[in-house]
Amino acid sequence: MADILHRIGVEHSSPKQVYDALTTLEGLSGWWAEKTSGNTDVGGVIEFRFGPGGFDMKVLELDPGRLVRWEVVDGPPEWIGTTVRWDLHQEDDFTIVLFKHEGWREPVEFMYHCSTKWGTFLMSLKQLIETGQGAPDPRDVRISNWH
Amino acid sequence: MADILHRIGVEHSSPKQVYDALTTLEGLSGWWAEKTSGNTDVGGVIEFRFGPGGFDMKVLELDPGRLVRWEVVDGPPEWIGTTVRWDLHQEDDFTIVLFKHEGWREPVEFMYHCSTKWGTFLMSLKQLIETGQGAPDPRDVRISNWH
């Protein structure tokens, strides 16, 4: 099993602001995929759409201002059954986001791609809160021929 | 053991160009650390300096246009003994870079940070070759309170 890890700090923000960007359709569509729909409550499924494909995430756990956990219930075969975990806490004037996409069965080339892509989307989340403007799909940062 | 993985594609480039940016002091100082010195041959040690700290990398293996491998011989304790591997190949008009920083003993919080930071430095490498202008330290992209 292999995991993707990332850490960012969102300046001049509170964990509540970051939590809202991870748990509302408006927030999620501002940094990850403009086409985001579904139910963001625990047990609900959120549908993220990127051009032809996408991911369906079941909300496993919510602890306001501290923790968000999703399970991938539909999407690319490599993603199904993996989980995504967001831990939030405050340090000085930063909200620290610890991100973990865990449970990849094999470190396939697609995992390398997704690791870098998650990094750029986390920077998009940071920018959304710091500046009011993220870079969600389809305005996301292109990193390679795989987009 | 845990690994950091990334994948980028450098557009309108050849593996040789990316290889040169990974194996010459001029190239390395254009995307990672402006203060880069040392010996870039196999068995040599390259010294990367970032403000007060830095990393010393011993060059383990070089296969022109295809592979670069380093071992961390000095730097933060979590890094010492880990290795960094760069695999290069061509796909269409992109040079694909598969990056692996392998052998972390534990997935400590610093590893989360380094994963995101490597992602931004890989984007700096891409920009250096695509535009002539990277974002090496001290002009690197700030991602958090840890820089």
Short mmCIF file of C-alpha atoms in Angstrom, two decimals:
data_model
loop_
_atom_site.label_atom_id
_atom_site.label_comp_id
_atom_site.label_asym_id
_atom_site.label_seq_id
_atom_site.Cartn_x
_atom_site.Cartn_y
_atom_site.Cartn_z
CA MET A 1 0.00 0.00 0.00
CA ALA A 2 1.20 3.50 -0.78
CA ASP A 3 0.04 6.98 0.16
CA ILE A 4 0.17 10.48 -1.26
CA LEU A 5 1.04 13.10 1.37
CA HIS A 6 0.96 16.89 1.24
CA ARG A 7 1.16 19.82 3.65
CA ILE A 8 0.22 23.44 3.00
CA GLY A 9 -0.40 26.45 5.22
CA VAL A 10 -3.14 28.89 4.35
CA GLU A 11 -2.13 32.32 5.57
CA HIS A 12 -4.46 34.75 7.39
CA SER A 13 -7.14 32.09 7.69
CA SER A 14 -8.93 29.97 10.26
CA PRO A 15 -9.46 26.20 10.23
CA LYS A 16 -13.20 26.97 9.88
CA GLN A 17 -12.60 28.72 6.53
CA VAL A 18 -10.59 25.81 5.16
CA TYR A 19 -13.11 23.33 6.55
CA ASP A 20 -15.90 25.21 4.73
CA ALA A 21 -13.92 25.00 1.47
CA LEU A 22 -13.77 21.21 1.93
CA THR A 23 -17.36 20.64 3.00
CA THR A 24 -19.56 22.86 0.84
CA LEU A 25 -20.29 22.59 -2.89
CA GLU A 26 -19.40 26.27 -3.31
CA GLY A 27 -16.04 25.78 -1.61
CA LEU A 28 -15.11 22.57 -3.41
CA SER A 29 -16.04 24.01 -6.80
CA GLY A 30 -13.79 26.98 -6.10
CA TRP A 31 -10.53 25.02 -5.95
CA TRP A 32 -10.98 21.45 -7.29
CA ALA A 33 -13.70 20.96 -9.90
CA GLU A 34 -16.14 23.64 -10.98
CA LYS A 35 -18.59 20.82 -11.70
CA THR A 36 -19.18 19.58 -8.17
CA SER A 37 -22.56 18.36 -6.98
CA GLY A 38 -24.08 15.97 -4.48
CA ASN A 39 -24.54 15.71 -0.74
CA THR A 40 -21.74 16.91 1.54
CA ASP A 41 -23.14 15.45 4.79
CA VAL A 42 -21.69 12.35 6.46
CA GLY A 43 -22.86 9.34 4.44
CA GLY A 44 -23.57 11.52 1.41
CA VAL A 45 -21.78 11.24 -1.93
CA ILE A 46 -20.11 14.20 -3.63
CA GLU A 47 -19.63 14.04 -7.40
CA PHE A 48 -16.61 15.80 -8.87
CA ARG A 49 -16.54 16.02 -12.68
CA PHE A 50 -13.47 16.77 -14.81
CA GLY A 51 -14.19 16.84 -18.54
CA PRO A 52 -15.15 13.26 -19.43
CA GLY A 53 -14.33 11.62 -16.09
CA GLY A 54 -14.56 12.24 -12.41
CA PHE A 55 -14.62 10.96 -8.87
CA ASP A 56 -17.47 10.12 -6.48
CA MET A 57 -16.52 10.55 -2.84
CA LYS A 58 -18.56 9.24 0.06
CA VAL A 59 -18.19 11.43 3.14
CA LEU A 60 -16.95 9.15 5.92
CA GLU A 61 -16.24 11.57 8.74
CA LEU A 62 -16.57 15.27 9.53
CA ASP A 63 -15.21 17.04 12.60
CA PRO A 64 -15.81 20.77 12.09
CA GLY A 65 -12.58 22.76 11.79
CA ARG A 66 -10.45 19.62 12.33
CA LEU A 67 -11.05 16.65 10.07
CA VAL A 68 -12.66 15.59 6.76
CA ARG A 69 -12.51 12.02 5.43
CA TRP A 70 -13.79 10.68 2.11
CA GLU A 71 -13.87 7.27 0.48
CA VAL A 72 -13.64 6.99 -3.29
CA VAL A 73 -16.73 5.02 -4.38
CA ASP A 74 -16.50 5.66 -8.13
CA GLY A 75 -13.82 6.86 -10.54
CA PRO A 76 -10.62 5.44 -12.02
CA PRO A 77 -10.09 1.81 -10.90
CA GLU A 78 -6.85 2.73 -9.09
CA TRP A 79 -8.80 5.17 -6.90
CA ILE A 80 -11.75 3.03 -5.89
CA GLY A 81 -11.57 2.03 -2.25
CA THR A 82 -8.82 4.52 -1.44
CA THR A 83 -9.53 7.21 1.14
CA VAL A 84 -8.71 10.90 1.36
CA ARG A 85 -8.03 12.48 4.72
CA TRP A 86 -7.75 16.19 5.58
CA ASP A 87 -6.45 17.18 9.03
CA LEU A 88 -6.59 20.86 9.95
CA HIS A 89 -5.02 22.87 12.73
CA GLN A 90 -3.84 26.40 13.45
CA GLU A 91 -0.17 27.47 13.71
CA ASP A 92 0.44 31.19 14.17
CA ASP A 93 -1.46 32.94 11.38
CA PHE A 94 -1.64 29.81 9.20
CA THR A 95 -4.19 27.04 8.92
CA ILE A 96 -2.12 23.92 8.38
CA VAL A 97 -3.63 21.30 6.09
CA LEU A 98 -2.26 17.77 6.30
CA PHE A 99 -3.51 15.80 3.31
CA LYS A 100 -3.32 12.04 2.83
CA HIS A 101 -4.68 10.04 -0.10
CA GLU A 102 -4.18 6.58 1.31
CA GLY A 103 -4.49 2.98 0.32
CA TRP A 104 -3.15 2.89 -3.26
CA ARG A 105 -2.58 -0.78 -4.05
CA GLU A 106 0.50 -0.14 -6.22
CA PRO A 107 2.67 2.91 -6.92
CA VAL A 108 1.64 2.98 -10.59
CA GLU A 109 2.60 5.85 -12.90
CA PHE A 110 -0.90 7.31 -12.48
CA MET A 111 -0.15 7.66 -8.75
CA TYR A 112 2.94 9.76 -9.56
CA HIS A 113 0.71 12.00 -11.68
CA CYS A 114 -2.03 12.27 -9.05
CA SER A 115 0.52 13.20 -6.38
CA THR A 116 1.73 16.22 -8.35
CA LYS A 117 -1.81 17.11 -9.39
CA TRP A 118 -3.02 17.02 -5.76
CA GLY A 119 -0.14 19.36 -4.92
CA THR A 120 -1.29 21.90 -7.48
CA PHE A 121 -4.92 21.59 -6.32
CA LEU A 122 -3.84 22.16 -2.72
CA MET A 123 -2.11 25.32 -3.89
CA SER A 124 -5.40 26.21 -5.60
CA LEU A 125 -7.21 25.74 -2.25
CA LYS A 126 -4.65 27.99 -0.58
CA GLN A 127 -5.07 30.65 -3.27
CA LEU A 128 -8.86 30.48 -3.11
CA ILE A 129 -8.85 31.35 0.57
CA GLU A 130 -5.97 33.82 0.48
CA THR A 131 -7.02 35.70 -2.65
CA GLY A 132 -10.64 34.71 -3.38
CA GLN A 133 -9.58 33.00 -6.63
CA GLY A 134 -8.62 29.33 -6.98
CA ALA A 135 -7.71 27.33 -10.08
CA PRO A 136 -10.27 24.51 -10.27
CA ASP A 137 -10.84 22.34 -13.32
CA PRO A 138 -11.20 23.39 -16.14
CA ARG A 139 -8.95 26.36 -15.23
CA ASP A 140 -6.45 24.12 -13.41
CA VAL A 141 -2.68 24.21 -13.79
CA ARG A 142 -1.52 21.85 -16.53
CA ILE A 143 1.37 19.66 -15.40
CA SER A 144 1.90 17.24 -18.31
CA ASN A 145 0.42 15.48 -21.36
CA TRP A 146 -2.01 13.78 -18.95
CA HIS A 147 -3.18 17.23 -18.02
CA MET B 1 9.43 2.93 4.41
CA ALA B 2 7.59 5.59 2.45
CA ASP B 3 8.21 7.38 -0.81
CA ILE B 4 7.37 10.71 -2.41
CA LEU B 5 6.28 10.35 -6.04
CA HIS B 6 5.71 12.97 -8.74
CA ARG B 7 5.20 13.09 -12.50
CA ILE B 8 5.45 16.11 -14.78
CA GLY B 9 5.71 16.57 -18.53
CA VAL B 10 7.94 19.29 -19.95
CA GLU B 11 6.45 20.48 -23.22
CA HIS B 12 8.47 21.14 -26.39
CA SER B 13 11.57 19.62 -24.85
CA SER B 14 13.87 16.65 -25.16
CA PRO B 15 15.06 14.27 -22.42
CA LYS B 16 18.54 15.68 -23.01
CA GLN B 17 17.42 19.17 -22.00
CA VAL B 18 15.83 17.91 -18.79
CA TYR B 19 18.85 15.70 -18.10
CA ASP B 20 21.12 18.73 -18.44
CA ALA B 21 18.97 20.67 -15.96
CA LEU B 22 19.49 17.80 -13.47
CA THR B 23 23.20 17.24 -14.03
CA THR B 24 24.82 20.67 -14.38
CA LEU B 25 25.31 23.34 -11.72
CA GLU B 26 23.79 25.93 -14.05
CA GLY B 27 20.70 23.79 -14.61
CA LEU B 28 20.19 22.84 -10.96
CA SER B 29 20.60 26.43 -9.79
CA GLY B 30 17.93 27.48 -12.28
CA TRP B 31 15.09 25.54 -10.68
CA TRP B 32 16.03 24.24 -7.20
CA ALA B 33 18.59 26.29 -5.28
CA GLU B 34 20.44 29.27 -6.69
CA LYS B 35 23.28 28.35 -4.31
CA THR B 36 24.33 25.05 -5.86
CA SER B 37 27.95 23.94 -6.01
CA GLY B 38 30.04 20.79 -6.07
CA ASN B 39 30.82 17.95 -8.43
CA THR B 40 28.04 16.61 -10.64
CA ASP B 41 29.90 13.50 -11.87
CA VAL B 42 29.12 9.98 -10.62
CA GLY B 43 30.63 9.68 -7.12
CA GLY B 44 30.73 13.47 -6.73
CA VAL B 45 28.76 15.43 -4.14
CA ILE B 46 26.49 18.33 -5.04
CA GLU B 47 25.77 20.92 -2.33
CA PHE B 48 22.41 22.64 -2.41
CA ARG B 49 22.00 25.56 0.02
CA PHE B 50 18.70 27.10 1.12
CA GLY B 51 19.11 30.02 3.54
CA PRO B 52 20.60 28.48 6.70
CA GLY B 53 20.31 24.80 5.69
CA GLY B 54 20.71 22.55 2.73
CA PHE B 55 21.28 19.11 1.28
CA ASP B 56 24.38 17.30 0.08
CA MET B 57 23.65 14.75 -2.63
CA LYS B 58 26.09 12.10 -3.77
CA VAL B 59 25.59 11.23 -7.44
CA LEU B 60 24.97 7.46 -7.56
CA GLU B 61 24.06 6.88 -11.19
CA LEU B 62 23.83 8.78 -14.47
CA ASP B 63 22.41 7.47 -17.73
CA PRO B 64 22.33 10.40 -20.18
CA GLY B 65 18.81 11.38 -21.19
CA ARG B 66 17.30 8.58 -19.08
CA LEU B 67 18.20 8.37 -15.41
CA VAL B 68 19.72 10.35 -12.54
CA ARG B 69 20.08 8.98 -9.00
CA TRP B 70 21.32 10.73 -5.87
CA GLU B 71 21.85 9.69 -2.27
CA VAL B 72 21.39 12.25 0.49
CA VAL B 73 24.66 12.26 2.44
CA ASP B 74 24.05 15.38 4.54
CA GLY B 75 21.04 17.50 5.46
CA PRO B 76 18.03 17.11 7.75
CA PRO B 77 18.20 13.81 9.70
CA GLU B 78 15.00 12.55 8.04
CA TRP B 79 16.68 12.87 4.62
CA ILE B 80 20.01 11.22 5.30
CA GLY B 81 20.27 7.85 3.58
CA THR B 82 17.20 8.44 1.41
CA THR B 83 17.64 8.45 -2.36
CA VAL B 84 16.23 10.58 -5.14
CA ARG B 85 15.55 9.05 -8.54
CA TRP B 86 14.70 10.79 -11.81
CA ASP B 87 13.52 8.70 -14.77
CA LEU B 88 13.10 10.48 -18.10
CA HIS B 89 11.42 9.49 -21.35
CA GLN B 90 9.72 11.08 -24.32
CA GLU B 91 5.94 10.98 -25.02
CA ASP B 92 4.74 13.00 -27.99
CA ASP B 93 6.12 16.52 -27.53
CA PHE B 94 6.67 16.08 -23.78
CA THR B 95 9.62 14.89 -21.76
CA ILE B 96 8.08 12.87 -18.95
CA VAL B 97 9.82 13.10 -15.60
CA LEU B 98 9.09 10.39 -13.05
CA PHE B 99 10.44 11.48 -9.68
CA LYS B 100 10.85 9.34 -6.58
CA HIS B 101 12.31 10.39 -3.23
CA GLU B 102 12.51 7.00 -1.61
CA GLY B 103 13.32 5.39 1.68
CA TRP B 104 11.77 7.74 4.26
CA ARG B 105 11.79 5.81 7.54
CA GLU B 106 8.49 7.29 8.75
CA PRO B 107 5.77 9.46 7.15
CA VAL B 108 6.51 12.35 9.51
CA GLU B 109 4.89 15.78 9.03
CA PHE B 110 8.11 17.03 7.41
CA MET B 111 7.61 14.40 4.70
CA TYR B 112 4.16 15.84 3.93
CA HIS B 113 5.82 19.25 3.56
CA CYS B 114 8.65 17.96 1.38
CA SER B 115 6.20 16.20 -0.92
CA THR B 116 4.34 19.42 -1.72
CA LYS B 117 7.59 21.37 -1.91
CA TRP B 118 9.07 18.86 -4.39
CA GLY B 119 5.91 19.29 -6.48
CA THR B 120 6.42 23.04 -6.68
CA PHE B 121 10.12 22.60 -7.51
CA LEU B 122 9.24 20.15 -10.30
CA MET B 123 6.91 22.80 -11.69
CA SER B 124 9.86 25.19 -11.44
CA LEU B 125 11.97 22.74 -13.49
CA LYS B 126 9.19 22.56 -16.08
CA GLN B 127 8.96 26.36 -16.25
CA LEU B 128 12.72 26.77 -16.49
CA ILE B 129 12.84 24.64 -19.63
CA GLU B 130 9.58 25.84 -21.16
CA THR B 131 10.07 29.55 -20.49
CA GLY B 132 13.73 30.05 -19.55
CA GLN B 133 12.75 31.12 -16.03
CA GLY B 134 12.39 28.80 -13.03
CA ALA B 135 11.61 29.62 -9.39
CA PRO B 136 14.59 28.31 -7.39
CA ASP B 137 15.28 29.23 -3.77
CA PRO B 138 15.24 32.07 -2.66
CA ARG B 139 12.60 32.96 -5.28
CA ASP B 140 10.66 29.72 -4.70
CA VAL B 141 6.91 29.42 -4.22
CA ARG B 142 5.97 29.68 -0.55
CA ILE B 143 3.59 26.92 0.51
CA SER B 144 3.26 27.37 4.29
CA ASN B 145 4.78 28.70 7.55
CA TRP B 146 7.63 26.22 6.98
CA HIS B 147 8.30 28.01 3.73
#
